Amino acid sequence: MKNIVILISGSGSNMAAIAQTAHKEAWREKFGVRIAAVISNRADAQGLPLAKSLGLATELLPHRDFASREAFDAALMARIDLHAPQLVVLAGFMRILTPGFVQHYAGRLINIHPSLLPAFTGLDTYQRAIDMGCKVAGATVHQVTAELDHGAILAQAVVPVLPGDTAGALAARILTQEHLLYPQAVRSFFERSA
Ligand code: GAR
């Protein structure tokens, strides 16, 4: 069995989209792929009860329990590696990762970011796109490298920025596309590596 580990910090809607697509498309039967665990660094992540309701195994590893970023990342790596994952999926995991962590999972660590990278790395991507007068915005699935929101682009979805858009309206429009894009990108990863 090929294991996926998904890391979340918040609502977990991308995690749920991947899990639901995996179920609907029978990834386990077709590709021998399963979601082995969903790990959150926040106890209050809405994605934890959501993952449980989808029948997924959940784990909590609060970053606040650790004295340094390096100590947290080392503990997280140890947890993840118990599942010997083929792929580690960052799905709204709002932590900057240490170079050691990124190196350890080189080639099997992916992220979704709510902008058309390389534009608008970092936070507040929606308002920054609106303020710049962008006519389109979107989401990017990319390989994770030591530099934040860099790394080879695997898939992108484009949405229009509409007149009078608020950051919230644009975020919702992008998120709807993320829920289609991310499961497709995960499936493609396994199709490529089959
Ligand atoms: C998503 O919009 C994702 O693109 C973004 O956080 C949201 C998580 O939603 N990620 C980042 O900003 C990473 N830099 P979810 O928890 O409902 O999947």
mmCIF file of C-alpha atoms and ligand atoms in Angstrom:
data_model
loop_
_atom_site.group_PDB
_atom_site.id
_atom_site.type_symbol
_atom_site.label_atom_id
_atom_site.label_comp_id
_atom_site.label_asym_id
_atom_site.label_seq_id
_atom_site.Cartn_x
_atom_site.Cartn_y
_atom_site.Cartn_z
ATOM 1 C CA MET A 1 0.000 0.000 0.000
ATOM 2 C CA LYS A 2 1.250 3.514 -0.852
ATOM 3 C CA ASN A 3 0.605 5.887 2.013
ATOM 4 C CA ILE A 4 -0.326 9.548 1.926
ATOM 5 C CA VAL A 5 0.059 11.705 5.045
ATOM 6 C CA ILE A 6 -1.852 14.998 5.013
ATOM 7 C CA LEU A 7 -0.816 17.926 7.236
ATOM 8 C CA ILE A 8 -3.408 20.538 8.187
ATOM 9 C CA SER A 9 -3.769 23.556 10.464
ATOM 10 C CA GLY A 10 -7.287 24.785 9.776
ATOM 11 C CA SER A 11 -10.594 23.936 8.178
ATOM 12 C CA GLY A 12 -9.230 21.010 6.200
ATOM 13 C CA SER A 13 -11.465 21.469 3.191
ATOM 14 C CA ASN A 14 -8.679 20.474 0.772
ATOM 15 C CA MET A 15 -7.934 17.403 2.879
ATOM 16 C CA ALA A 16 -11.624 16.469 2.689
ATOM 17 C CA ALA A 17 -11.703 17.047 -1.075
ATOM 18 C CA ILE A 18 -8.723 14.706 -1.522
ATOM 19 C CA ALA A 19 -10.265 12.064 0.756
ATOM 20 C CA GLN A 20 -13.631 12.227 -0.979
ATOM 21 C CA THR A 21 -12.070 12.004 -4.428
ATOM 22 C CA ALA A 22 -9.875 9.092 -3.307
ATOM 23 C CA HIS A 23 -12.997 7.307 -2.134
ATOM 24 C CA LYS A 24 -15.096 8.148 -5.206
ATOM 25 C CA GLU A 25 -12.339 7.152 -7.634
ATOM 26 C CA ALA A 26 -11.333 4.059 -5.643
ATOM 27 C CA TRP A 27 -7.659 5.033 -5.381
ATOM 28 C CA ARG A 28 -7.019 2.184 -2.955
ATOM 29 C CA GLU A 29 -8.250 -0.435 -5.400
ATOM 30 C CA LYS A 30 -6.901 1.263 -8.560
ATOM 31 C CA PHE A 31 -3.533 2.579 -7.405
ATOM 32 C CA GLY A 32 -3.005 0.942 -3.996
ATOM 33 C CA VAL A 33 -3.054 4.429 -2.465
ATOM 34 C CA ARG A 34 -4.552 5.336 0.878
ATOM 35 C CA ILE A 35 -4.557 8.257 3.292
ATOM 36 C CA ALA A 36 -2.747 6.812 6.293
ATOM 37 C CA ALA A 37 -3.058 9.816 8.608
ATOM 38 C CA VAL A 38 -4.133 13.428 8.913
ATOM 39 C CA ILE A 39 -1.859 15.352 11.280
ATOM 40 C CA SER A 40 -2.671 18.800 12.686
ATOM 41 C CA ASN A 41 -0.372 21.185 14.557
ATOM 42 C CA ARG A 42 -3.430 22.886 16.077
ATOM 43 C CA ALA A 43 -5.898 21.299 18.501
ATOM 44 C CA ASP A 44 -8.678 23.611 17.326
ATOM 45 C CA ALA A 45 -8.330 22.739 13.630
ATOM 46 C CA GLN A 46 -11.811 22.148 12.204
ATOM 47 C CA GLY A 47 -10.195 19.662 9.873
ATOM 48 C CA LEU A 48 -9.608 17.184 12.722
ATOM 49 C CA PRO A 49 -13.286 16.348 13.402
ATOM 50 C CA LEU A 50 -13.901 16.567 9.659
ATOM 51 C CA ALA A 51 -11.196 13.960 8.976
ATOM 52 C CA LYS A 52 -12.612 11.707 11.693
ATOM 53 C CA SER A 53 -16.070 11.987 10.159
ATOM 54 C CA LEU A 54 -14.556 10.794 6.882
ATOM 55 C CA GLY A 55 -13.141 7.730 8.621
ATOM 56 C CA LEU A 56 -9.522 8.925 8.560
ATOM 57 C CA ALA A 57 -6.963 8.416 11.317
ATOM 58 C CA THR A 58 -6.073 11.739 12.936
ATOM 59 C CA GLU A 59 -3.119 12.862 15.020
ATOM 60 C CA LEU A 60 -2.402 16.068 16.896
ATOM 61 C CA LEU A 61 1.121 17.437 17.323
ATOM 62 C CA PRO A 62 0.912 20.987 18.762
ATOM 63 C CA HIS A 63 3.908 23.066 17.684
ATOM 64 C CA ARG A 64 3.570 25.041 20.924
ATOM 65 C CA ASP A 65 4.763 21.985 22.860
ATOM 66 C CA PHE A 66 8.228 22.400 21.335
ATOM 67 C CA ALA A 67 10.939 24.895 22.214
ATOM 68 C CA SER A 68 12.149 25.458 18.660
ATOM 69 C CA ARG A 69 11.107 25.074 15.047
ATOM 70 C CA GLU A 70 13.813 22.419 14.628
ATOM 71 C CA ALA A 71 12.482 20.387 17.583
ATOM 72 C CA PHE A 72 8.922 20.499 16.271
ATOM 73 C CA ASP A 73 9.951 19.547 12.755
ATOM 74 C CA ALA A 74 12.043 16.639 14.067
ATOM 75 C CA ALA A 75 9.068 15.330 16.074
ATOM 76 C CA LEU A 76 6.758 15.821 13.099
ATOM 77 C CA MET A 77 9.145 13.938 10.829
ATOM 78 C CA ALA A 78 9.252 11.036 13.286
ATOM 79 C CA ARG A 79 5.439 10.920 13.388
ATOM 80 C CA ILE A 80 5.103 11.105 9.626
ATOM 81 C CA ASP A 81 7.756 8.448 9.036
ATOM 82 C CA LEU A 82 5.847 5.917 11.144
ATOM 83 C CA HIS A 83 3.562 5.767 8.085
ATOM 84 C CA ALA A 84 6.425 5.481 5.565
ATOM 85 C CA PRO A 85 4.585 7.796 3.173
ATOM 86 C CA GLN A 86 5.099 7.956 -0.588
ATOM 87 C CA LEU A 87 3.650 11.461 -0.494
ATOM 88 C CA VAL A 88 3.253 14.149 2.167
ATOM 89 C CA VAL A 89 0.497 16.635 1.330
ATOM 90 C CA LEU A 90 0.422 20.095 2.908
ATOM 91 C CA ALA A 91 -3.216 21.198 2.945
ATOM 92 C CA GLY A 92 -3.483 24.546 4.682
ATOM 93 C CA PHE A 93 -0.553 23.622 6.935
ATOM 94 C CA MET A 94 0.455 27.076 8.114
ATOM 95 C CA ARG A 95 4.022 26.473 9.231
ATOM 96 C CA ILE A 96 7.323 27.470 7.739
ATOM 97 C CA LEU A 97 9.306 24.255 7.412
ATOM 98 C CA THR A 98 12.991 23.873 8.231
ATOM 99 C CA PRO A 99 15.410 23.023 5.397
ATOM 100 C CA GLY A 100 16.087 19.667 7.098
ATOM 101 C CA PHE A 101 12.407 18.744 6.934
ATOM 102 C CA VAL A 102 12.062 19.783 3.314
ATOM 103 C CA GLN A 103 15.238 17.922 2.357
ATOM 104 C CA HIS A 104 14.052 14.765 4.096
ATOM 105 C CA TYR A 105 10.897 14.667 1.934
ATOM 106 C CA ALA A 106 12.471 15.982 -1.277
ATOM 107 C CA GLY A 107 10.359 14.960 -4.269
ATOM 108 C CA ARG A 108 7.476 13.677 -2.131
ATOM 109 C CA LEU A 109 6.270 16.871 -0.414
ATOM 110 C CA ILE A 110 3.634 19.052 -2.111
ATOM 111 C CA ASN A 111 1.656 22.154 -1.161
ATOM 112 C CA ILE A 112 -1.285 24.159 -2.436
ATOM 113 C CA HIS A 113 -0.979 27.935 -2.393
ATOM 114 C CA PRO A 114 -3.813 30.382 -3.158
ATOM 115 C CA SER A 115 -2.141 32.377 -5.924
ATOM 116 C CA LEU A 116 -0.778 31.883 -9.404
ATOM 117 C CA LEU A 117 2.833 31.330 -8.351
ATOM 118 C CA PRO A 118 5.415 32.738 -8.756
ATOM 119 C CA ALA A 119 3.159 35.763 -8.076
ATOM 120 C CA PHE A 120 2.111 36.464 -4.495
ATOM 121 C CA THR A 121 4.052 34.104 -2.302
ATOM 122 C CA GLY A 122 3.318 34.368 1.428
ATOM 123 C CA LEU A 123 0.125 35.591 3.068
ATOM 124 C CA ASP A 124 -2.791 37.867 2.103
ATOM 125 C CA THR A 125 -2.620 36.747 -1.524
ATOM 126 C CA TYR A 126 -6.232 37.692 -2.359
ATOM 127 C CA GLN A 127 -6.105 41.347 -1.295
ATOM 128 C CA ARG A 128 -2.674 41.776 -2.867
ATOM 129 C CA ALA A 129 -4.007 40.440 -6.199
ATOM 130 C CA ILE A 130 -7.021 42.781 -5.992
ATOM 131 C CA ASP A 131 -4.853 45.771 -5.044
ATOM 132 C CA MET A 132 -2.529 45.138 -8.002
ATOM 133 C CA GLY A 133 -5.502 45.142 -10.370
ATOM 134 C CA CYS A 134 -4.969 41.519 -11.432
ATOM 135 C CA LYS A 135 -7.631 40.314 -13.861
ATOM 136 C CA VAL A 136 -7.053 36.673 -12.970
ATOM 137 C CA ALA A 137 -6.012 34.877 -9.807
ATOM 138 C CA GLY A 138 -5.948 31.235 -8.783
ATOM 139 C CA ALA A 139 -4.196 28.426 -6.996
ATOM 140 C CA THR A 140 -0.976 26.480 -7.502
ATOM 141 C CA VAL A 141 0.064 22.987 -6.462
ATOM 142 C CA HIS A 142 3.851 22.835 -6.224
ATOM 143 C CA GLN A 143 6.736 20.769 -4.964
ATOM 144 C CA VAL A 144 7.978 22.120 -1.655
ATOM 145 C CA THR A 145 11.544 23.369 -1.485
ATOM 146 C CA ALA A 146 13.404 25.203 1.263
ATOM 147 C CA GLU A 147 12.313 28.581 -0.118
ATOM 148 C CA LEU A 148 8.719 29.492 0.855
ATOM 149 C CA ASP A 149 6.154 28.958 -1.942
ATOM 150 C CA HIS A 150 8.801 28.114 -4.509
ATOM 151 C CA GLY A 151 9.461 24.730 -6.103
ATOM 152 C CA ALA A 152 8.355 23.196 -9.383
ATOM 153 C CA ILE A 153 4.761 23.911 -10.333
ATOM 154 C CA LEU A 154 2.669 20.763 -10.758
ATOM 155 C CA ALA A 155 -0.791 22.200 -11.476
ATOM 156 C CA GLN A 156 -2.639 25.522 -11.548
ATOM 157 C CA ALA A 157 -6.227 26.725 -11.670
ATOM 158 C CA VAL A 158 -7.220 30.180 -12.867
ATOM 159 C CA VAL A 159 -10.278 32.203 -11.799
ATOM 160 C CA PRO A 160 -11.339 35.718 -12.821
ATOM 161 C CA VAL A 161 -10.971 38.654 -10.451
ATOM 162 C CA LEU A 162 -14.338 40.392 -10.760
ATOM 163 C CA PRO A 163 -15.069 44.123 -10.421
ATOM 164 C CA GLY A 164 -15.792 44.953 -6.792
ATOM 165 C CA ASP A 165 -14.318 41.673 -5.539
ATOM 166 C CA THR A 166 -13.519 41.432 -1.843
ATOM 167 C CA ALA A 167 -10.700 39.238 -0.559
ATOM 168 C CA GLY A 168 -13.353 36.911 0.888
ATOM 169 C CA ALA A 169 -15.250 36.559 -2.381
ATOM 170 C CA LEU A 170 -12.055 35.897 -4.310
ATOM 171 C CA ALA A 171 -10.850 33.406 -1.694
ATOM 172 C CA ALA A 172 -14.111 31.458 -1.936
ATOM 173 C CA ARG A 173 -13.908 31.388 -5.755
ATOM 174 C CA ILE A 174 -10.324 30.117 -5.590
ATOM 175 C CA LEU A 175 -11.075 27.543 -2.874
ATOM 176 C CA THR A 176 -13.781 25.936 -5.016
ATOM 177 C CA GLN A 177 -11.145 25.386 -7.700
ATOM 178 C CA GLU A 178 -8.573 24.150 -5.156
ATOM 179 C CA HIS A 179 -10.979 21.343 -4.276
ATOM 180 C CA LEU A 180 -10.848 20.120 -7.882
ATOM 181 C CA LEU A 181 -7.182 20.895 -8.521
ATOM 182 C CA TYR A 182 -5.537 19.316 -5.479
ATOM 183 C CA PRO A 183 -7.114 15.841 -5.741
ATOM 184 C CA GLN A 184 -6.232 15.784 -9.464
ATOM 185 C CA ALA A 185 -2.625 16.758 -8.711
ATOM 186 C CA VAL A 186 -2.318 14.040 -6.040
ATOM 187 C CA ARG A 187 -3.742 11.449 -8.424
ATOM 188 C CA SER A 188 -1.323 12.568 -11.163
ATOM 189 C CA PHE A 189 1.583 12.176 -8.719
ATOM 190 C CA PHE A 190 0.727 8.511 -8.272
ATOM 191 C CA GLU A 191 -0.030 7.956 -11.957
ATOM 192 C CA ARG A 192 3.419 9.352 -12.773
ATOM 193 C CA SER A 193 5.163 7.253 -10.154
ATOM 194 C CA ALA A 194 3.236 4.047 -10.991
HETATM 195 C C1 GAR B 1 -6.288 27.081 1.181
HETATM 196 O O1 GAR B 1 -6.872 28.158 0.492
HETATM 197 C C2 GAR B 1 -4.826 26.968 0.818
HETATM 198 O O2 GAR B 1 -4.550 27.321 -0.497
HETATM 199 C C3 GAR B 1 -4.209 27.957 1.771
HETATM 200 O O3 GAR B 1 -4.917 27.796 2.965
HETATM 201 C C4 GAR B 1 -6.238 27.351 2.682
HETATM 202 C C5 GAR B 1 -6.511 26.119 3.494
HETATM 203 O O4 GAR B 1 -7.859 25.748 3.426
HETATM 204 N N1 GAR B 1 -2.830 27.681 1.942
HETATM 205 C C6 GAR B 1 -1.900 28.614 2.141
HETATM 206 O O5 GAR B 1 -2.165 29.797 2.252
HETATM 207 C C7 GAR B 1 -0.484 28.100 2.254
HETATM 208 N N2 GAR B 1 0.465 29.161 2.149
HETATM 209 P P1 GAR B 1 -8.322 24.311 3.956
HETATM 210 O O6 GAR B 1 -7.730 24.149 5.360
HETATM 211 O O7 GAR B 1 -9.822 24.421 4.019
HETATM 212 O O8 GAR B 1 -7.829 23.291 2.996
#
